[in-house]
Amino acid sequence: MTTVADQAYDRLKQIQQFEDSKLGVKGLVDSGITYIPRFFIHPPETLSDLKPTTPLQPTTITIPTIDISDQRSKVVELVALACREFGFFQVVNHGIPQEVLGRIIRAVKGFHEQPATEKARWYCRELGSGVSFSSNYDLFHSKAACWIDSLLIRTGPTLPELEKIPDICIKEVIEWDQKIKSVGMLLMEMLCEGLGLEAKKLEKMTCLEGRAVAGHYYPSCPQPNLTFGSECHTDPSVLTMLLQDHVGGLQVKCGNDRQWVDVQPLPGALVVNIGDILQMMSNGEYRSVEHRVLANSSQEPRISVAVFFNPSDMIRLCGPFAELISPETPQLYKQFTLADFMQRFLSKEVDGKYMTNYYKY
């Protein structure tokens, strides 16, 4: 039954007004709202599993934590096992100093907490300049928006012109990109070795070169039981590396019963997860796993910095590695170009395992 209120609600108009304001979710919070706009409210079926784990029903699953400074062969084995079973793991003793981790978190926080008029200079949905600030990349495609603002900076294969990167975070972003690239190189070698491939195979395919840094800001949400910080999705990447602050909220779908498991923040740790592209390149050996971020119920904002690694060659054909195909292990996925993959990803809403399902034979 359609009510008068339903008839009066123009969702597209409300979304367009939000977009035109260039304020982001942080701007809504700063305005003093005590409820979230209707287009942020998710349908009951997606909110039904938000019940937290209780002491009487604890989860028995934890995401692996791996010391990557340990003996190489041991680390390769642990990384490969984590990628096959979980698709997610945390790494410690990765060589990036604690002060560098702190600087990039503070820089991202500083950008998002600037006056709205300053941030509005960077607000856009196109990455033509290599830099964009927006709220919800799929705002106009999704069934419901999420409680998140993001600054996205393409850092590889070449940086944008320096004057196009916000002054408040330029030094920290460049420093972070250099440090995280070194860790990414090491992990890609181990991922290849875990598949029985040449260590430099992913690097030779330019998978280390196409990098983008996403600085996410999750403000305190007045109605966290009605929305998400980020909806259930998998990453459109070869590999994603994430630095999260102490607030928490990241969850991964794990286990035979597909339960949501918290990725607990560990001081100094980096969260690593397999993206859709590597799942397909590995012919399903490594898993790109659904994950989400709960709406922030804390009084302080949640900050995270994700780095997405992808091939820089947009027209090269990607697909399962030939070395992994045999009569016993037939090819599971079609070949594709990164250009086609990203165009398809950006033209739709965040939606679980859509991409790997689309390219599956």
Short mmCIF file of C-alpha atoms in Angstrom, two decimals, residues 27-350:
data_model
loop_
_atom_site.label_atom_id
_atom_site.label_comp_id
_atom_site.label_asym_id
_atom_site.label_seq_id
_atom_site.Cartn_x
_atom_site.Cartn_y
_atom_site.Cartn_z
CA GLY A 27 28.50 17.65 6.21
CA LEU A 28 25.22 16.02 7.25
CA VAL A 29 26.68 15.20 10.65
CA ASP A 30 28.03 18.74 11.05
CA SER A 31 24.56 20.11 10.33
CA GLY A 32 23.37 18.47 13.53
CA ILE A 33 21.00 15.86 12.11
CA THR A 34 19.62 13.29 14.56
CA TYR A 35 18.32 10.91 11.88
CA ILE A 36 19.70 9.72 8.57
CA PRO A 37 18.08 10.76 5.27
CA ARG A 38 15.79 8.16 3.82
CA PHE A 39 18.02 7.23 0.88
CA PHE A 40 20.64 5.94 3.38
CA ILE A 41 18.20 3.44 4.92
CA HIS A 42 18.84 -0.10 3.70
CA PRO A 43 16.07 -2.64 3.10
CA PRO A 44 15.18 -4.98 6.00
CA GLU A 45 16.61 -8.05 4.28
CA THR A 46 20.12 -6.55 4.21
CA LEU A 47 19.86 -5.30 7.79
CA SER A 48 18.59 -8.60 9.20
CA ASP A 49 22.06 -9.97 10.07
CA LEU A 50 23.32 -6.90 11.93
CA LYS A 51 22.79 -8.56 15.31
CA PRO A 52 26.14 -8.47 17.15
CA THR A 53 27.79 -11.64 18.42
CA THR A 54 26.90 -12.14 22.10
CA PRO A 55 28.99 -13.82 24.83
CA LEU A 56 26.58 -16.76 24.61
CA GLN A 57 27.10 -17.04 20.85
CA PRO A 58 30.74 -16.19 20.23
CA THR A 59 32.27 -16.60 16.81
CA THR A 60 34.89 -19.33 16.62
CA ILE A 61 36.55 -17.89 13.52
CA THR A 62 39.38 -15.35 13.49
CA ILE A 63 41.18 -13.83 10.53
CA PRO A 64 44.83 -15.03 10.41
CA THR A 65 47.63 -12.70 11.51
CA ILE A 66 50.97 -13.39 9.80
CA ASP A 67 54.43 -12.14 10.73
CA ILE A 68 55.90 -11.58 7.28
CA SER A 69 59.42 -11.09 8.67
CA ASP A 70 59.52 -14.80 9.51
CA GLN A 71 61.23 -17.49 7.40
CA ARG A 72 60.20 -17.01 3.77
CA SER A 73 59.00 -20.57 3.07
CA LYS A 74 56.91 -20.56 6.23
CA VAL A 75 55.34 -17.20 5.40
CA VAL A 76 54.55 -18.29 1.82
CA GLU A 77 52.75 -21.34 3.17
CA LEU A 78 50.74 -19.30 5.68
CA VAL A 79 49.83 -16.61 3.13
CA ALA A 80 48.69 -19.17 0.56
CA LEU A 81 46.61 -21.01 3.16
CA ALA A 82 44.96 -17.74 4.29
CA CYS A 83 44.18 -16.81 0.68
CA ARG A 84 42.61 -20.20 -0.02
CA GLU A 85 40.57 -20.41 3.18
CA PHE A 86 39.73 -16.81 4.09
CA GLY A 87 40.78 -14.44 1.30
CA PHE A 88 41.77 -12.10 4.15
CA PHE A 89 44.65 -11.89 6.60
CA GLN A 90 46.56 -9.31 8.62
CA VAL A 91 50.32 -8.79 8.40
CA VAL A 92 52.66 -7.52 11.11
CA ASN A 93 56.38 -6.71 11.07
CA HIS A 94 55.97 -5.46 7.50
CA GLY A 95 58.70 -2.83 7.80
CA ILE A 96 56.59 0.33 7.67
CA PRO A 97 57.38 2.40 10.79
CA GLN A 98 54.58 3.20 13.21
CA GLU A 99 55.09 6.94 12.70
CA VAL A 100 54.41 6.54 8.97
CA LEU A 101 51.18 4.67 9.74
CA GLY A 102 50.15 7.46 12.08
CA ARG A 103 50.96 10.19 9.58
CA ILE A 104 48.76 8.81 6.80
CA ILE A 105 45.81 8.25 9.17
CA ARG A 106 46.12 11.83 10.48
CA ALA A 107 46.46 13.22 6.95
CA VAL A 108 43.28 11.48 5.74
CA LYS A 109 41.44 12.61 8.86
CA GLY A 110 42.73 16.13 8.33
CA PHE A 111 41.46 16.24 4.75
CA HIS A 112 37.96 15.11 5.68
CA GLU A 113 37.73 17.47 8.64
CA GLN A 114 38.56 20.58 6.62
CA PRO A 115 35.82 23.19 6.11
CA ALA A 116 33.21 22.00 3.60
CA THR A 117 34.04 24.85 1.21
CA GLU A 118 37.65 23.66 0.99
CA LYS A 119 36.76 19.99 0.40
CA ALA A 120 34.18 20.97 -2.24
CA ARG A 121 37.06 21.97 -4.55
CA TRP A 122 37.86 18.28 -4.94
CA TYR A 123 34.31 16.90 -5.11
CA CYS A 124 33.67 14.92 -8.31
CA ARG A 125 32.94 11.40 -9.53
CA GLU A 126 35.44 11.27 -12.37
CA LEU A 127 39.08 10.32 -11.91
CA GLY A 128 40.30 12.14 -15.01
CA SER A 129 42.59 14.31 -12.91
CA GLY A 130 43.61 11.35 -10.74
CA VAL A 131 42.02 12.87 -7.62
CA SER A 132 38.40 12.85 -6.47
CA PHE A 133 36.45 13.37 -3.25
CA SER A 134 32.92 12.01 -3.06
CA SER A 135 30.43 10.08 -0.98
CA ASN A 136 29.41 6.64 -2.27
CA TYR A 137 30.95 5.96 -5.69
CA ASP A 138 27.74 4.07 -6.62
CA LEU A 139 25.38 6.73 -5.22
CA PHE A 140 23.21 6.85 -8.35
CA HIS A 141 23.22 3.07 -8.92
CA SER A 142 22.65 1.72 -5.41
CA LYS A 143 19.42 0.78 -3.68
CA ALA A 144 20.63 2.64 -0.57
CA ALA A 145 23.61 4.85 0.21
CA CYS A 146 26.22 4.15 2.90
CA TRP A 147 27.59 6.34 5.69
CA ILE A 148 31.02 7.05 4.18
CA ASP A 149 33.05 9.77 2.46
CA SER A 150 36.13 8.94 0.38
CA LEU A 151 39.16 10.66 -1.09
CA LEU A 152 40.56 8.66 -4.01
CA ILE A 153 44.01 9.39 -5.45
CA ARG A 154 45.52 7.43 -8.35
CA THR A 155 49.18 6.99 -7.40
CA GLY A 156 50.41 4.63 -10.11
CA PRO A 157 51.77 4.13 -12.64
CA THR A 158 52.28 7.93 -12.36
CA LEU A 159 51.11 10.46 -9.81
CA PRO A 160 48.67 13.20 -10.80
CA GLU A 161 50.10 16.69 -11.14
CA LEU A 162 51.11 17.66 -7.62
CA GLU A 163 48.96 20.79 -7.55
CA LYS A 164 45.90 18.57 -8.05
CA ILE A 165 46.56 16.66 -4.81
CA PRO A 166 45.26 18.40 -1.65
CA ASP A 167 48.10 20.17 0.19
CA ILE A 168 46.92 18.82 3.53
CA CYS A 169 47.85 15.23 2.62
CA ILE A 170 50.20 15.38 -0.38
CA LYS A 171 53.45 14.52 1.44
CA GLU A 172 51.84 11.73 3.41
CA VAL A 173 50.14 10.17 0.37
CA ILE A 174 53.40 10.12 -1.62
CA GLU A 175 55.27 8.63 1.36
CA TRP A 176 52.52 6.03 1.90
CA ASP A 177 52.48 5.02 -1.75
CA GLN A 178 56.24 4.37 -1.72
CA LYS A 179 56.13 2.34 1.49
CA ILE A 180 53.07 0.28 0.62
CA LYS A 181 54.41 -0.51 -2.86
CA SER A 182 57.41 -2.24 -1.26
CA VAL A 183 55.19 -4.40 0.95
CA GLY A 184 52.91 -5.07 -2.02
CA MET A 185 55.87 -6.32 -4.07
CA LEU A 186 56.87 -8.76 -1.34
CA LEU A 187 53.32 -10.06 -0.92
CA MET A 188 52.80 -10.50 -4.68
CA GLU A 189 55.96 -12.59 -4.83
CA MET A 190 54.70 -14.76 -2.00
CA LEU A 191 51.26 -15.06 -3.60
CA CYS A 192 52.87 -16.30 -6.81
CA GLU A 193 55.12 -18.75 -4.97
CA GLY A 194 52.07 -20.03 -3.08
CA LEU A 195 50.55 -20.98 -6.45
CA GLY A 196 53.76 -22.62 -7.65
CA LEU A 197 54.43 -19.77 -10.09
CA GLU A 198 57.49 -17.65 -10.79
CA ALA A 199 57.79 -15.07 -7.98
CA LYS A 200 57.78 -12.05 -10.32
CA LYS A 201 54.85 -13.16 -12.49
CA LEU A 202 52.32 -10.63 -11.14
CA GLU A 203 54.90 -7.86 -11.20
CA LYS A 204 55.74 -8.59 -14.84
CA MET A 205 52.03 -8.29 -15.63
CA THR A 206 52.19 -4.70 -14.24
CA CYS A 207 49.98 -5.67 -11.26
CA LEU A 208 52.16 -3.61 -8.94
CA GLU A 209 51.89 -0.46 -11.05
CA GLY A 210 48.18 0.40 -11.19
CA ARG A 211 47.69 1.77 -7.68
CA ALA A 212 44.98 3.91 -6.11
CA VAL A 213 44.86 5.17 -2.52
CA ALA A 214 41.41 5.56 -0.96
CA GLY A 215 41.18 7.54 2.27
CA HIS A 216 37.83 6.64 3.85
CA TYR A 217 36.06 8.61 6.57
CA TYR A 218 33.15 7.06 8.47
CA PRO A 219 31.51 9.73 10.68
CA SER A 220 29.50 8.82 13.75
CA CYS A 221 26.07 7.69 12.57
CA PRO A 222 22.93 8.71 14.50
CA GLN A 223 21.06 5.55 13.39
CA PRO A 224 23.72 2.86 12.79
CA ASN A 225 21.13 0.07 12.82
CA LEU A 226 19.58 1.39 9.58
CA THR A 227 22.57 1.69 7.25
CA PHE A 228 26.16 0.56 6.60
CA GLY A 229 29.54 2.20 6.39
CA SER A 230 30.15 0.08 3.31
CA GLU A 231 27.78 -2.50 1.90
CA CYS A 232 28.65 -6.16 1.31
CA HIS A 233 31.08 -6.34 -1.63
CA THR A 234 34.26 -7.82 -3.04
CA ASP A 235 37.13 -5.67 -4.32
CA PRO A 236 37.73 -4.95 -8.04
CA SER A 237 41.46 -5.47 -7.66
CA VAL A 238 44.31 -7.93 -7.80
CA LEU A 239 45.22 -7.17 -4.21
CA THR A 240 43.99 -4.71 -1.58
CA MET A 241 45.96 -3.55 1.44
CA LEU A 242 44.20 -1.64 4.20
CA LEU A 243 45.33 0.34 7.21
CA GLN A 244 42.49 0.80 9.69
CA ASP A 245 42.46 2.85 12.88
CA HIS A 246 41.36 1.60 16.31
CA VAL A 247 37.60 2.16 15.90
CA GLY A 248 36.78 -1.06 14.04
CA GLY A 249 33.75 -2.09 12.02
CA LEU A 250 35.24 -4.15 9.17
CA GLN A 251 33.63 -7.59 8.82
CA VAL A 252 34.38 -10.54 6.53
CA LYS A 253 31.99 -13.34 5.55
CA CYS A 254 33.66 -16.62 6.56
CA GLY A 255 33.12 -20.26 7.32
CA ASN A 256 30.82 -22.94 6.00
CA ASP A 257 27.83 -21.12 7.46
CA ARG A 258 28.97 -17.81 5.92
CA GLN A 259 28.91 -15.85 9.17
CA TRP A 260 30.16 -12.28 9.56
CA VAL A 261 33.48 -12.11 11.41
CA ASP A 262 35.03 -8.92 12.81
CA VAL A 263 38.50 -7.97 11.57
CA GLN A 264 39.80 -6.68 14.87
CA PRO A 265 42.11 -3.66 14.61
CA LEU A 266 45.67 -4.60 15.59
CA PRO A 267 48.15 -1.78 16.28
CA GLY A 268 50.63 -1.57 13.42
CA ALA A 269 48.97 -4.29 11.32
CA LEU A 270 47.90 -4.11 7.68
CA VAL A 271 44.82 -5.95 6.44
CA VAL A 272 45.37 -7.77 3.13
CA ASN A 273 42.68 -9.24 0.92
CA ILE A 274 42.44 -10.92 -2.45
CA GLY A 275 40.51 -9.04 -5.14
CA ASP A 276 38.24 -10.40 -7.86
CA ILE A 277 40.96 -10.21 -10.51
CA LEU A 278 43.38 -12.41 -8.59
CA GLN A 279 40.62 -14.89 -7.79
CA MET A 280 40.11 -15.27 -11.54
CA MET A 281 43.85 -15.26 -12.35
CA SER A 282 44.38 -18.02 -9.79
CA ASN A 283 41.48 -19.96 -11.34
CA GLY A 284 39.67 -19.89 -8.02
CA GLU A 285 42.62 -21.07 -5.91
CA TYR A 286 42.65 -17.77 -4.03
CA ARG A 287 39.34 -16.35 -2.82
CA SER A 288 37.95 -12.85 -3.17
CA VAL A 289 35.65 -12.72 -0.16
CA GLU A 290 32.62 -10.58 0.62
CA HIS A 291 33.19 -7.96 3.29
CA ARG A 292 31.47 -4.88 4.65
CA VAL A 293 31.87 -2.06 7.16
CA LEU A 294 29.24 -1.44 9.83
CA ALA A 295 27.89 2.08 10.24
CA ASN A 296 29.96 3.85 12.86
CA SER A 297 28.23 3.84 16.25
CA SER A 298 31.24 5.38 18.00
CA GLN A 299 31.33 9.06 18.90
CA GLU A 300 34.62 9.43 17.04
CA PRO A 301 35.10 8.95 13.29
CA ARG A 302 36.56 5.77 11.82
CA ILE A 303 39.47 6.28 9.41
CA SER A 304 40.90 3.73 6.98
CA VAL A 305 43.33 3.91 4.07
CA ALA A 306 43.00 1.30 1.33
CA VAL A 307 45.45 0.75 -1.52
CA PHE A 308 44.14 -1.12 -4.56
CA PHE A 309 46.72 -2.86 -6.77
CA ASN A 310 45.77 -3.51 -10.40
CA PRO A 311 47.52 -3.96 -13.75
CA SER A 312 48.48 -0.65 -15.36
CA ASP A 313 47.94 -2.21 -18.80
CA MET A 314 44.21 -1.69 -19.39
CA ILE A 315 43.96 -3.58 -22.69
CA ARG A 316 46.03 -6.69 -21.94
CA LEU A 317 43.94 -9.85 -21.66
CA CYS A 318 43.69 -11.21 -18.13
CA GLY A 319 42.40 -14.59 -17.07
CA PRO A 320 43.44 -17.80 -15.31
CA PHE A 321 47.18 -18.49 -15.45
CA ALA A 322 47.92 -21.17 -18.04
CA GLU A 323 50.14 -23.02 -15.53
CA LEU A 324 47.09 -23.62 -13.32
CA ILE A 325 44.92 -25.14 -16.08
CA SER A 326 44.86 -28.89 -16.69
CA PRO A 327 42.35 -31.63 -17.49
CA GLU A 328 41.95 -32.09 -13.72
CA THR A 329 41.56 -28.34 -13.10
CA PRO A 330 39.69 -26.85 -16.08
CA GLN A 331 39.54 -23.11 -16.71
CA LEU A 332 36.80 -21.53 -14.57
CA TYR A 333 36.82 -17.96 -15.87
CA LYS A 334 36.78 -16.19 -19.22
CA GLN A 335 39.52 -13.81 -20.30
CA PHE A 336 38.86 -10.09 -19.99
CA THR A 337 40.59 -6.72 -20.20
CA LEU A 338 40.91 -4.45 -17.20
CA ALA A 339 39.19 -1.70 -19.20
CA ASP A 340 36.09 -3.88 -19.68
CA PHE A 341 36.23 -5.11 -16.09
CA MET A 342 36.35 -1.61 -14.58
CA GLN A 343 33.70 -0.21 -16.91
CA ARG A 344 31.36 -2.99 -15.86
CA PHE A 345 32.19 -2.54 -12.17
CA LEU A 346 31.63 1.24 -12.19
CA SER A 347 28.31 1.02 -14.03
CA LYS A 348 26.49 -0.85 -11.27
CA GLU A 349 25.90 -0.86 -7.55
CA VAL A 350 28.07 -2.67 -5.03
#
